[in-house]
Structures are given as structure tokens and as C-alpha cells.
Short mmCIF file of C-alpha atoms in Angstrom, two decimals:
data_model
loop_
_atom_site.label_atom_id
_atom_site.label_comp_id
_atom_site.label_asym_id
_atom_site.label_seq_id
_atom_site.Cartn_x
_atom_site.Cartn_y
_atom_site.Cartn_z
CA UNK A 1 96.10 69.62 83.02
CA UNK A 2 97.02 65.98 81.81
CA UNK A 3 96.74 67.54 78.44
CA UNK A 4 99.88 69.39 78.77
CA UNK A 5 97.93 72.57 78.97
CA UNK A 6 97.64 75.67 81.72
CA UNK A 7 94.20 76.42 82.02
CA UNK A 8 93.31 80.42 83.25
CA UNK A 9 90.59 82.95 83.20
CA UNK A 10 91.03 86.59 82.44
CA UNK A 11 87.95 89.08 81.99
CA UNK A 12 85.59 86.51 81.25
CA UNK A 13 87.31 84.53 78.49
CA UNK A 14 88.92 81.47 79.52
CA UNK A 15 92.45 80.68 78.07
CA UNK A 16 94.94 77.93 77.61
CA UNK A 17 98.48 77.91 76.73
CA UNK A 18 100.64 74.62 76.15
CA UNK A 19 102.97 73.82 79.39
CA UNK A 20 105.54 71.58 80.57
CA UNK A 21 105.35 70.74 84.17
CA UNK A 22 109.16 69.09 83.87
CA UNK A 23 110.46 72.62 82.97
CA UNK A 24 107.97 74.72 84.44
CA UNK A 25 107.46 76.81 81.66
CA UNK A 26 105.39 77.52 78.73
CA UNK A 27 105.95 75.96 75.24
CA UNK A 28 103.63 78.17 73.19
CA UNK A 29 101.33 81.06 72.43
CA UNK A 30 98.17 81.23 74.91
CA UNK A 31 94.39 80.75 73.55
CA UNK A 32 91.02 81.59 73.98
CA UNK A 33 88.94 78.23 74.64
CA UNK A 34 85.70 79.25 75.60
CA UNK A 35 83.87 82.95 76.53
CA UNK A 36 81.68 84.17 78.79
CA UNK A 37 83.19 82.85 82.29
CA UNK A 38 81.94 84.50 85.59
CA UNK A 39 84.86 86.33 86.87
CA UNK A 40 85.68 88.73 89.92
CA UNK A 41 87.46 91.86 89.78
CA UNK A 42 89.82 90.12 92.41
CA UNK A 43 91.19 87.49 89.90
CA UNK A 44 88.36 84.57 90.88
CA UNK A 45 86.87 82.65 88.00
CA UNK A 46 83.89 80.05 88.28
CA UNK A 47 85.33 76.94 86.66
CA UNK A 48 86.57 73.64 87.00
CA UNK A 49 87.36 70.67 84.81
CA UNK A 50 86.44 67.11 85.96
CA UNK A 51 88.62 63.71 85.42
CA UNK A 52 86.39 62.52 82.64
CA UNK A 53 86.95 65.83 80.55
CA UNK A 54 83.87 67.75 81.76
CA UNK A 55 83.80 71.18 82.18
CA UNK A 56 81.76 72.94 84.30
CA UNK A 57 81.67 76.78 84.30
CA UNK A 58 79.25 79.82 85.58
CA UNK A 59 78.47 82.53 82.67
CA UNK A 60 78.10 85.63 83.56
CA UNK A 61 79.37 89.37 83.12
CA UNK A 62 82.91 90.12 83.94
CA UNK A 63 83.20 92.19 87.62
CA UNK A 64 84.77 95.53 87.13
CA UNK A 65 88.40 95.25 87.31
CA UNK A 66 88.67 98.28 89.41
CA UNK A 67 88.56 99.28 92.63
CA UNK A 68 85.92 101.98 94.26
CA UNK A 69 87.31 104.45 97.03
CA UNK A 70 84.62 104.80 100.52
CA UNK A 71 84.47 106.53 103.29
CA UNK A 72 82.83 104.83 106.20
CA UNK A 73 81.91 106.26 109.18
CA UNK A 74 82.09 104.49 112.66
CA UNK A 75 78.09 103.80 112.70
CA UNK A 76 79.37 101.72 109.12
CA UNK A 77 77.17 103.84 106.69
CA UNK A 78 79.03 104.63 103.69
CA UNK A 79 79.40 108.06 101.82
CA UNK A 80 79.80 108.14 98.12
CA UNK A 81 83.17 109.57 96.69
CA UNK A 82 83.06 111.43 93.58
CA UNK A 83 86.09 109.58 92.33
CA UNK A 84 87.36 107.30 89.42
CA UNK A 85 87.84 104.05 90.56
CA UNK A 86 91.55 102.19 89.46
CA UNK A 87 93.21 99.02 90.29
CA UNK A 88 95.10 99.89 93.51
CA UNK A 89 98.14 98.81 95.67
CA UNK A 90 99.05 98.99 99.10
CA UNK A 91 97.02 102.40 99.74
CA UNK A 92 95.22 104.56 100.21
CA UNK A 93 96.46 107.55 102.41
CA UNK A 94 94.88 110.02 103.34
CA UNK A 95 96.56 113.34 103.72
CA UNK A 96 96.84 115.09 107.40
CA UNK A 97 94.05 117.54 106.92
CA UNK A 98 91.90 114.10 105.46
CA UNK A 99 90.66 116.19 102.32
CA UNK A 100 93.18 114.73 99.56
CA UNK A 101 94.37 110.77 99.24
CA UNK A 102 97.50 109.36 98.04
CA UNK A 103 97.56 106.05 96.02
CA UNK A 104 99.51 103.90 93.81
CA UNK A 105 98.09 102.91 90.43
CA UNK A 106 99.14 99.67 89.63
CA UNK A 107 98.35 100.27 85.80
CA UNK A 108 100.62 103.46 85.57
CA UNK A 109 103.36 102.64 88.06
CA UNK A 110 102.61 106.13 89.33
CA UNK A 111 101.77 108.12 92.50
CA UNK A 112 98.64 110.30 92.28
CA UNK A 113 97.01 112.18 94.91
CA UNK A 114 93.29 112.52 94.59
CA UNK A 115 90.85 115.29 96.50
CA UNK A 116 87.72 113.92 98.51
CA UNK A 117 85.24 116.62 97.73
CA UNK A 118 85.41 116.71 93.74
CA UNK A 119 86.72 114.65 90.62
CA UNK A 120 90.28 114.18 88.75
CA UNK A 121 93.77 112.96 89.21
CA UNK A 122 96.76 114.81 89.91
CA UNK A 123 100.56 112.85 89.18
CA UNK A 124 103.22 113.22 91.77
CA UNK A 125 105.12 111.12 89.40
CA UNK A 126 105.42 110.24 85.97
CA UNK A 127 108.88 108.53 85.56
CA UNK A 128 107.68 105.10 84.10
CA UNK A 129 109.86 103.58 87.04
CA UNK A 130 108.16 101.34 89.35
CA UNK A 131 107.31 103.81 91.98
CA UNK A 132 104.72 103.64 94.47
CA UNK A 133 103.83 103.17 98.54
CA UNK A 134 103.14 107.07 99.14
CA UNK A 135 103.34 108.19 102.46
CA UNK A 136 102.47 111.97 103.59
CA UNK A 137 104.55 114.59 105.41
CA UNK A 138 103.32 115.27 108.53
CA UNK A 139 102.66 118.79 107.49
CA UNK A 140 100.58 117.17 104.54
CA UNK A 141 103.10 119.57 101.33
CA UNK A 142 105.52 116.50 100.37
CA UNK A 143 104.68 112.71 99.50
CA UNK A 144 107.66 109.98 100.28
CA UNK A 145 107.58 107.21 98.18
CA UNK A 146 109.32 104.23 97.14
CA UNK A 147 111.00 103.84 93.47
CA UNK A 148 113.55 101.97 91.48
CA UNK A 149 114.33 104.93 89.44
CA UNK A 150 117.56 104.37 89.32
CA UNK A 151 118.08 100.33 89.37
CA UNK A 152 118.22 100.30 93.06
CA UNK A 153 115.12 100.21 95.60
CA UNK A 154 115.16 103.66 97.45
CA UNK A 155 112.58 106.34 99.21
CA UNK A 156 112.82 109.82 97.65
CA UNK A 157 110.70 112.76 98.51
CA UNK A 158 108.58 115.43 96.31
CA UNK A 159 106.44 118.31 96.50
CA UNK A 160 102.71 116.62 96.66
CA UNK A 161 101.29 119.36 93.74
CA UNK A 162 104.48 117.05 91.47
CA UNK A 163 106.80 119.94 90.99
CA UNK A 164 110.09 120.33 91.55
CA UNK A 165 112.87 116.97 91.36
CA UNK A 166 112.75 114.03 93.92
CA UNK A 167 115.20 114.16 96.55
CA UNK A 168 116.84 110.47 97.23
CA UNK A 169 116.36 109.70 100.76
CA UNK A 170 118.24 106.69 101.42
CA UNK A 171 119.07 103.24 99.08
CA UNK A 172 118.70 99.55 100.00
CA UNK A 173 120.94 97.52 97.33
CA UNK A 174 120.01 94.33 96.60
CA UNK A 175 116.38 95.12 98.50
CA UNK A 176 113.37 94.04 96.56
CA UNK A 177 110.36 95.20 98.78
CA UNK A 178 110.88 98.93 100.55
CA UNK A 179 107.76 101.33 101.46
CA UNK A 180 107.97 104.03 103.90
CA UNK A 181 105.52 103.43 106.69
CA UNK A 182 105.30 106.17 109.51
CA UNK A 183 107.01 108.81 111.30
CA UNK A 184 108.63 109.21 115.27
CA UNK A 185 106.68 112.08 116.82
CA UNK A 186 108.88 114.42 116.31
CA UNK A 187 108.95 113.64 112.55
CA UNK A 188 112.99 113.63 112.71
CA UNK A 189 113.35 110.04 111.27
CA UNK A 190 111.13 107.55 109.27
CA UNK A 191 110.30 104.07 109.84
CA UNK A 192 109.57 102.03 106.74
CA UNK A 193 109.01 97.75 106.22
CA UNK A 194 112.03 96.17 104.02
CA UNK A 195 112.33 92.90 102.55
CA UNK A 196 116.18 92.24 101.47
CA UNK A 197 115.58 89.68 98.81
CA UNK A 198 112.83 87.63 97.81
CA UNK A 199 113.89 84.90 100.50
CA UNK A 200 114.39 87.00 102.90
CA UNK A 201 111.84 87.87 105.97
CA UNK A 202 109.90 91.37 106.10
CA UNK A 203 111.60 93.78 108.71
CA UNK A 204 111.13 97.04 109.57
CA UNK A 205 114.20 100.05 109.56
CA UNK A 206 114.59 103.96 110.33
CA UNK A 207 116.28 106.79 109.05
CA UNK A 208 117.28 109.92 109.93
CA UNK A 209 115.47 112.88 108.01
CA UNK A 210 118.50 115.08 108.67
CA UNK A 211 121.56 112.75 107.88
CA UNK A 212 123.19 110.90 104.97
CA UNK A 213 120.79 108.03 104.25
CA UNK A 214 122.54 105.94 106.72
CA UNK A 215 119.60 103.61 107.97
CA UNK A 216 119.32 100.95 110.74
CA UNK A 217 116.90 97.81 111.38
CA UNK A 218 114.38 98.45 114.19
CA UNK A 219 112.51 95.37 113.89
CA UNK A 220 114.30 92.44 112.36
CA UNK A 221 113.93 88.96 113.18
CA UNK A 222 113.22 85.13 111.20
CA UNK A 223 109.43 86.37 111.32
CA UNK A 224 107.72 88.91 109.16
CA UNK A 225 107.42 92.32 110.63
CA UNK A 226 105.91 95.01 108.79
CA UNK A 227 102.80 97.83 108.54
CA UNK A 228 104.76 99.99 111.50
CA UNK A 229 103.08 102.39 113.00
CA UNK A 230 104.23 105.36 115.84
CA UNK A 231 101.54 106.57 118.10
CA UNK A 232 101.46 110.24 117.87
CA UNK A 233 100.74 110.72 121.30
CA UNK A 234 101.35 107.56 123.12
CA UNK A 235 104.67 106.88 122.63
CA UNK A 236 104.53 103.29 121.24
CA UNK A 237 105.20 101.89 117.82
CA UNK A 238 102.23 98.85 116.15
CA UNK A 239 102.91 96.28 113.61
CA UNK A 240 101.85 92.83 112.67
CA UNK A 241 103.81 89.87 113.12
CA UNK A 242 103.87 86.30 112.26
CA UNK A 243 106.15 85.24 114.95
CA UNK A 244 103.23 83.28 116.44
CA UNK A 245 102.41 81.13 112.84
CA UNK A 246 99.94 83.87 111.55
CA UNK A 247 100.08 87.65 111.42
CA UNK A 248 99.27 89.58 114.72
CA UNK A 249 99.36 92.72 116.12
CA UNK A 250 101.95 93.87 118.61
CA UNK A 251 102.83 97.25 120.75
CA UNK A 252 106.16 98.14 121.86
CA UNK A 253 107.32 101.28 123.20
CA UNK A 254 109.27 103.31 120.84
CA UNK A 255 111.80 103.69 120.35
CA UNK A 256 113.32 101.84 123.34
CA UNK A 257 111.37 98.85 121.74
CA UNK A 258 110.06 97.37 125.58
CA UNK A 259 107.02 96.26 126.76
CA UNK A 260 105.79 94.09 124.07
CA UNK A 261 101.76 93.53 123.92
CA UNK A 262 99.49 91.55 122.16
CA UNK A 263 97.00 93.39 120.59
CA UNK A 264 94.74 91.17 118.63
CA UNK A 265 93.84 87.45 119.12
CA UNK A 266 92.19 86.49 116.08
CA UNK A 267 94.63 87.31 113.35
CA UNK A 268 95.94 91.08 112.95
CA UNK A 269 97.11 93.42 110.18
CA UNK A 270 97.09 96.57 109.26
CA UNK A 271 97.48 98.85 112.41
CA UNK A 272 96.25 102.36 111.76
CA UNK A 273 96.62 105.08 115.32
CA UNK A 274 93.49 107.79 115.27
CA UNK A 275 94.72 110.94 114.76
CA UNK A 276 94.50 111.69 119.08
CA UNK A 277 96.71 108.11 119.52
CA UNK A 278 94.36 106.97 121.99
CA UNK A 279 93.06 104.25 119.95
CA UNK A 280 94.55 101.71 117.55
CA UNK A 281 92.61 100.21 114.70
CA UNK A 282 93.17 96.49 112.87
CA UNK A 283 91.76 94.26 110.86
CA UNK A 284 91.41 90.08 111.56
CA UNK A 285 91.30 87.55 108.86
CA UNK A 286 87.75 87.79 108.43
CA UNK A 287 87.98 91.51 107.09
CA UNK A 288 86.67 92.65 109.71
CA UNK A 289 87.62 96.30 111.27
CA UNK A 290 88.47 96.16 115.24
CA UNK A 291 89.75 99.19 117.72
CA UNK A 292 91.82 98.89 120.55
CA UNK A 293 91.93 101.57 123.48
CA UNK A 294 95.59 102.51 124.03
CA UNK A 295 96.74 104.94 127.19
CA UNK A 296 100.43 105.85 128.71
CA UNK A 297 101.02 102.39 129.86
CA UNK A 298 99.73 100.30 126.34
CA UNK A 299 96.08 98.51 126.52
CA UNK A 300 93.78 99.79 128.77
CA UNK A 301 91.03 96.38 127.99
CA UNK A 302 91.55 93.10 127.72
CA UNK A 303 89.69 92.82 124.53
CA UNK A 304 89.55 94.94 121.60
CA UNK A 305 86.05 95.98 120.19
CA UNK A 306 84.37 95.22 116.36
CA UNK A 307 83.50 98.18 114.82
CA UNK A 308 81.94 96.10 112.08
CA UNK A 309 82.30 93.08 110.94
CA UNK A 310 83.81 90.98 108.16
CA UNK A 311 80.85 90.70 105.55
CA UNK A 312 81.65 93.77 103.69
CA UNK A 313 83.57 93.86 100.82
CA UNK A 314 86.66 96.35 101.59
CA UNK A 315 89.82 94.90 100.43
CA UNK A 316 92.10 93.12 103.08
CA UNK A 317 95.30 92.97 100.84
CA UNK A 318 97.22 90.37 99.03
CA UNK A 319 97.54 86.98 101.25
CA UNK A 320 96.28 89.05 104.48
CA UNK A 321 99.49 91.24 104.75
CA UNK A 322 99.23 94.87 103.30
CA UNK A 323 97.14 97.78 104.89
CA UNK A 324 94.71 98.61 102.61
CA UNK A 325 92.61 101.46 104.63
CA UNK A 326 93.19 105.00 106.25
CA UNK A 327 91.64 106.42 109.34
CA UNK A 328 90.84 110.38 109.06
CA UNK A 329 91.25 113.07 111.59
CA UNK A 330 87.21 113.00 111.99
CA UNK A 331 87.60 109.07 112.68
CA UNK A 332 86.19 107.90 109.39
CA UNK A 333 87.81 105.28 107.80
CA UNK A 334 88.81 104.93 103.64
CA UNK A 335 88.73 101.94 102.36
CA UNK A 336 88.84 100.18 98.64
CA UNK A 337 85.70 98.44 98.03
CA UNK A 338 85.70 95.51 95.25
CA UNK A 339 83.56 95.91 92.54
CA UNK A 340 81.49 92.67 92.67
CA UNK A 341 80.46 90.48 89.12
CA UNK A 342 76.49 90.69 88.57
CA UNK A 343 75.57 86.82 89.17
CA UNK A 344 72.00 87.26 88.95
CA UNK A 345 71.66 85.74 85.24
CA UNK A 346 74.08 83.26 85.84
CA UNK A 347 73.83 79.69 84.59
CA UNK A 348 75.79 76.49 85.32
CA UNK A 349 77.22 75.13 82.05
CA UNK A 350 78.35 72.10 81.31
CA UNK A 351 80.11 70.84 78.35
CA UNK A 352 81.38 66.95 77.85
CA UNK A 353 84.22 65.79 76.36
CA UNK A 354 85.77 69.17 76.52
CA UNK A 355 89.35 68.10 76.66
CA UNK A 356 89.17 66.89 72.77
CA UNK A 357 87.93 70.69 72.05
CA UNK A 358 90.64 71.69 74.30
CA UNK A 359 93.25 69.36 72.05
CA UNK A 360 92.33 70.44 68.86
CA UNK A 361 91.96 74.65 69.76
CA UNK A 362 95.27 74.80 71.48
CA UNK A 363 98.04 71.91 69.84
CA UNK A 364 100.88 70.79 72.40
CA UNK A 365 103.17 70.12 69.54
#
């Protein structure tokens, strides 16, 4: 703002806090300035402040600020979960046998894996470290997950009922994203995305389950490459790249990394294999949820098919990069669905010469 102010909305109430756009930074103790704002559970807020020192807002109820766990079958009818809903990242996964889930609470910094059929949370861990981006065993005992329990990005292993201690897997010094992704078929190493620094581009590595930590880049070049995923029966590897100027999906065969394909045309993340490998699922930039046919030799049509489109409010992930469904082993899919605000009493309000009530609430010096 002219004012010298920063102007935000958080759970309805909107707030101000002096700023100075030389430094960057803020030069004093944030306000609230007005109440009953229309925000979404996904961080959108209906205002806006003219020129002239108008401001025009929506009132309304808050949204929910958490997140609701659904299965949805291929015909796209939902089934309701008796679950608590949470604010969620990167998830969810769904365990082998597709009766438990894995997820990340971003409130607790924990994992916690969650059954289908009935109520409550169980903690794989409870460390207060930044932990997170489970990943199942293939035989569905053990969660891998990434933590910086001890000041240095790494994937450890654990028991998924949260006994026992975690076993370090490997380290990345220096790293500042790490999140294990998939296995090879024979489950002997795991493939996981990587970022090295903040600067740096998203890649994807392996390691061996039965050696020393010692890990190697698979996929690394000046674009981002991340979401991996290894057929289990087809003998290629998926993943989303923005080598092309937006994120697509891509099939290789892995590991010999050969016979690159184009899988989607209109945007791509997210590839998830059905449990048989014979088909590959995506989404495109309009949400939407899209299946490719996949044999010995890669795509076996031109064109993938919508399963259903973009209208429904499933999550995508944060700036149309992170996976944020499962497929299970009956082909339904999990996704998080955003709790919506209630806009049917809504009103537009308008209130002039706002920036002099702005002024006097919130002093710049």
C-alpha cells in the first residue's frame, strides 16, 4: 500500500502491519482492521482496495481451514470417509492393501497413518522435527519418510504401528527439499525427487536399500523433474517435467532411462501407475484426472482419456507441482477435497475513505 502498510487476510479478519518496501521487511506489530472477510480454506480472501481509498470486501463465514479425505470411484461418485479432516501436505498414500493412508500434518510436523473403514489417528512420528512425505513399503509394515531430525535433510525408515527407532537411510547435506517417491520392481533401491538448495532445479535420485546410503541422480537436468514413478509391471519410470516451459508428463524405460514419451499434452503432474501397471493416471492444469493406457513398448493411444473433469474441488497442489491423490488396488482414487466458504449470505461492502481508518488503527511511525 502507498500507506506504508501490508495488507492480508487470515480466517476472516483482515490485518495490516507497517512495511518498508526499500528493506523489504516489516517495521511493526500486525493489526486487525476490519472483520468478517470472505475467506477460503486455500488462503483466498475477497478484497481489494481502490486508488481513491475505497475498500471493497465480501462478508461472509470463514471456509474450513481443513482438508476432507474422498474416495472416488472411476464412475466419479464419491464415498464418505469416516475421518477427521487436517491441513495436509504432499499426500495422501494409501497403503498396499488400500485399507490404511499415510499423510503429513502440516500443523504437527508429523507422520500419521489413518484406517479407511473407521475413525482416529495413529503417529508414526512424534519428534517435533520437520518430518513428513511418507511413502509405504511395498509389503505395506514400514513407512519411509523424509526428516531433518538431525540438522541435515535425510529419509529414515520405521515400523508403520510407530514402534521401534528410525533407521537413517541416506543424507543430502546442504539439500532443502527431499521426499521419497517410489520403488524399482524389485523393491532393492528407492527413487525419491531432491532439490539441492533453494536455487537449485528439482531432480530425481536412487538408492540402494542394501548399501551405505551412497545415492546417485537418475534424473537431473536445468528443468524440474520430480513425482517419479516405476511401473510395477511395465518396466518404465513417469514423472513431470518442465523442460517444455510448463510441467508435463514423460515415460522412460527404467532404469536404462530410453525411449522417452510424452504422455500428456495439456499440462501434466502427478503420475500415479494402477496397481496392474497397465495404466498411468495424471492430472492437467485444470484439475482434472486423465488415464493413459501403457503396454511393453510405452503408449498404446495417441491420446489419453478424462476420467472426469476439472470442476471438482480435489486439491491439485501448491503452484501445480505436488501429487496430491492415490490410486487403490480396486482403482479408486483418494483425493483431498477443499472445504469451500458458505457464500450464500454474502454481501459486497464498501467503505470510503478507508485508508484514513487504516492510518489511524495501524501508525507507520
Amino acid at each position: 500500500m502507498g500507506t506504508g502498510h501490508l495488507i492480508y487476510a487470515n480466517d476472516g479478519v483482515l490485518r495490516a502491519v507497517p512495511f518498508d518496501p526499500a528493506t523489504g521487511q516489516t517495521t511493526g506489530i500486525a493489526a486487525p482492521v476490519e472483520e468478517g472477510i470472505l475467506t477460503s480454506a486455500d488462503g483466498g480472501a475477497g478484497f481489494a482496495v481502490a486508488r481513491n481509498g475505497t475498500l471493497f470486501y465480501m462478508s461472509g463465514k470463514p471456509a474450513a481451514s481443513d482438508d476432507l479425505l474422498v474416495l472416488v470411484g472411476r464412475d466419479g461418485n464419491e464415498e464418505p470417509l469416516a475421518l477427521p479432516g487436517g491441513v495436509f501436505f504432499v499426500g495422501p498414500r494409501l497403503s498396499p492393501d488400500g485399507t490404511r493412508v499415510a499423510l503429513n500434518d502440516v500443523t504437527t510436523g508429523d507422520v500419521e497413518i489413518r484406517d479407511l473403514s473407521r475413525e482416529g489417528v495413529a503417529k508414526v512420528t512424534t519428534s517435533g522435527a520437520r518430518d513428513g512425505a511418507p511413502l509405504w513399503t511395498p509389503e505395506g509394515n514400514r513407512i519411509v519418510f523424509r526428516s531433518d531430525r538431525d540438522d541435515t535433510l535425510g529419509l529414515y525408515m520405521k515400523p508403520a504401528d510407530g514402534t521401534g527407532v528410525p533407521v537413517r537411510l541416506m543424507e543430502m547435506r546442504g539439500a532443502t527439499e527431499l521426499k521419497p517417491m517410489t520403488w524399482s520392481q524389485d523393491a532393492r533401491e528407492l527413487v525419491f525427487d531432491y532439490r539441492e538448495s533453494d536455487t537449485a532445479s528439482w531432480n530425481v535420485g536412487r538408492v540402494a536399500m542394501d548399501g551405505d546410503g551412497a545415492w546417485t541422480p537418475l534424473l537431473a537436468t536445468v528443468a524440474n523433474e520430480r513425482n517419479a514413478a516405476v511401473s510395477p509391471a511395465s518396466g518404465f519410470i513417469a514423472y513431470q517435467s518442465d523442460l517444455s516451459g510448463r510441467p508435463e508428463v514423460y515415460l522412460e524405460r527404467f532404469p536404462a532411462l530410453t525411449d522417452r514419451q510424452p504422455v500428456s499434452t495439456n499440462g501434466g503432474i502427478g503420475p500415479v501407475w494402477s496397481h496392474d501397471g497397465r495404466e498411468l493416471f495424471f492430472r492437467d492444469e485444470s484439475g482434472a484426472l486423465l488415464v493413459a493406457a501403457v503396454g511393453r513398448n510405452g503408449l498404446e493411444e495417441s491420446e489419453p482419456e478424462t476420467i472426469f473433469d476439472g470442476s471438482r474441488r480435489y486439491a491439485v497442489g501448491m503452484g501445480f507441482a505436488d501429487r496430491q491423490y492415490d490410486v487403490g488396488p480396486d482403482g479408486s482414487f483418494l483425493f483431498f477435497k477443499r472445504r469451500t466458504a458458505d457464500t450464500s449470505g454474502a454481501q459486497l461492502i464498501l467503505v470510503l475513505n478507508w485508508l484514513e481508518e487504516l492510518k489511524r488503527l495501524v501508525p507507520t511511525n
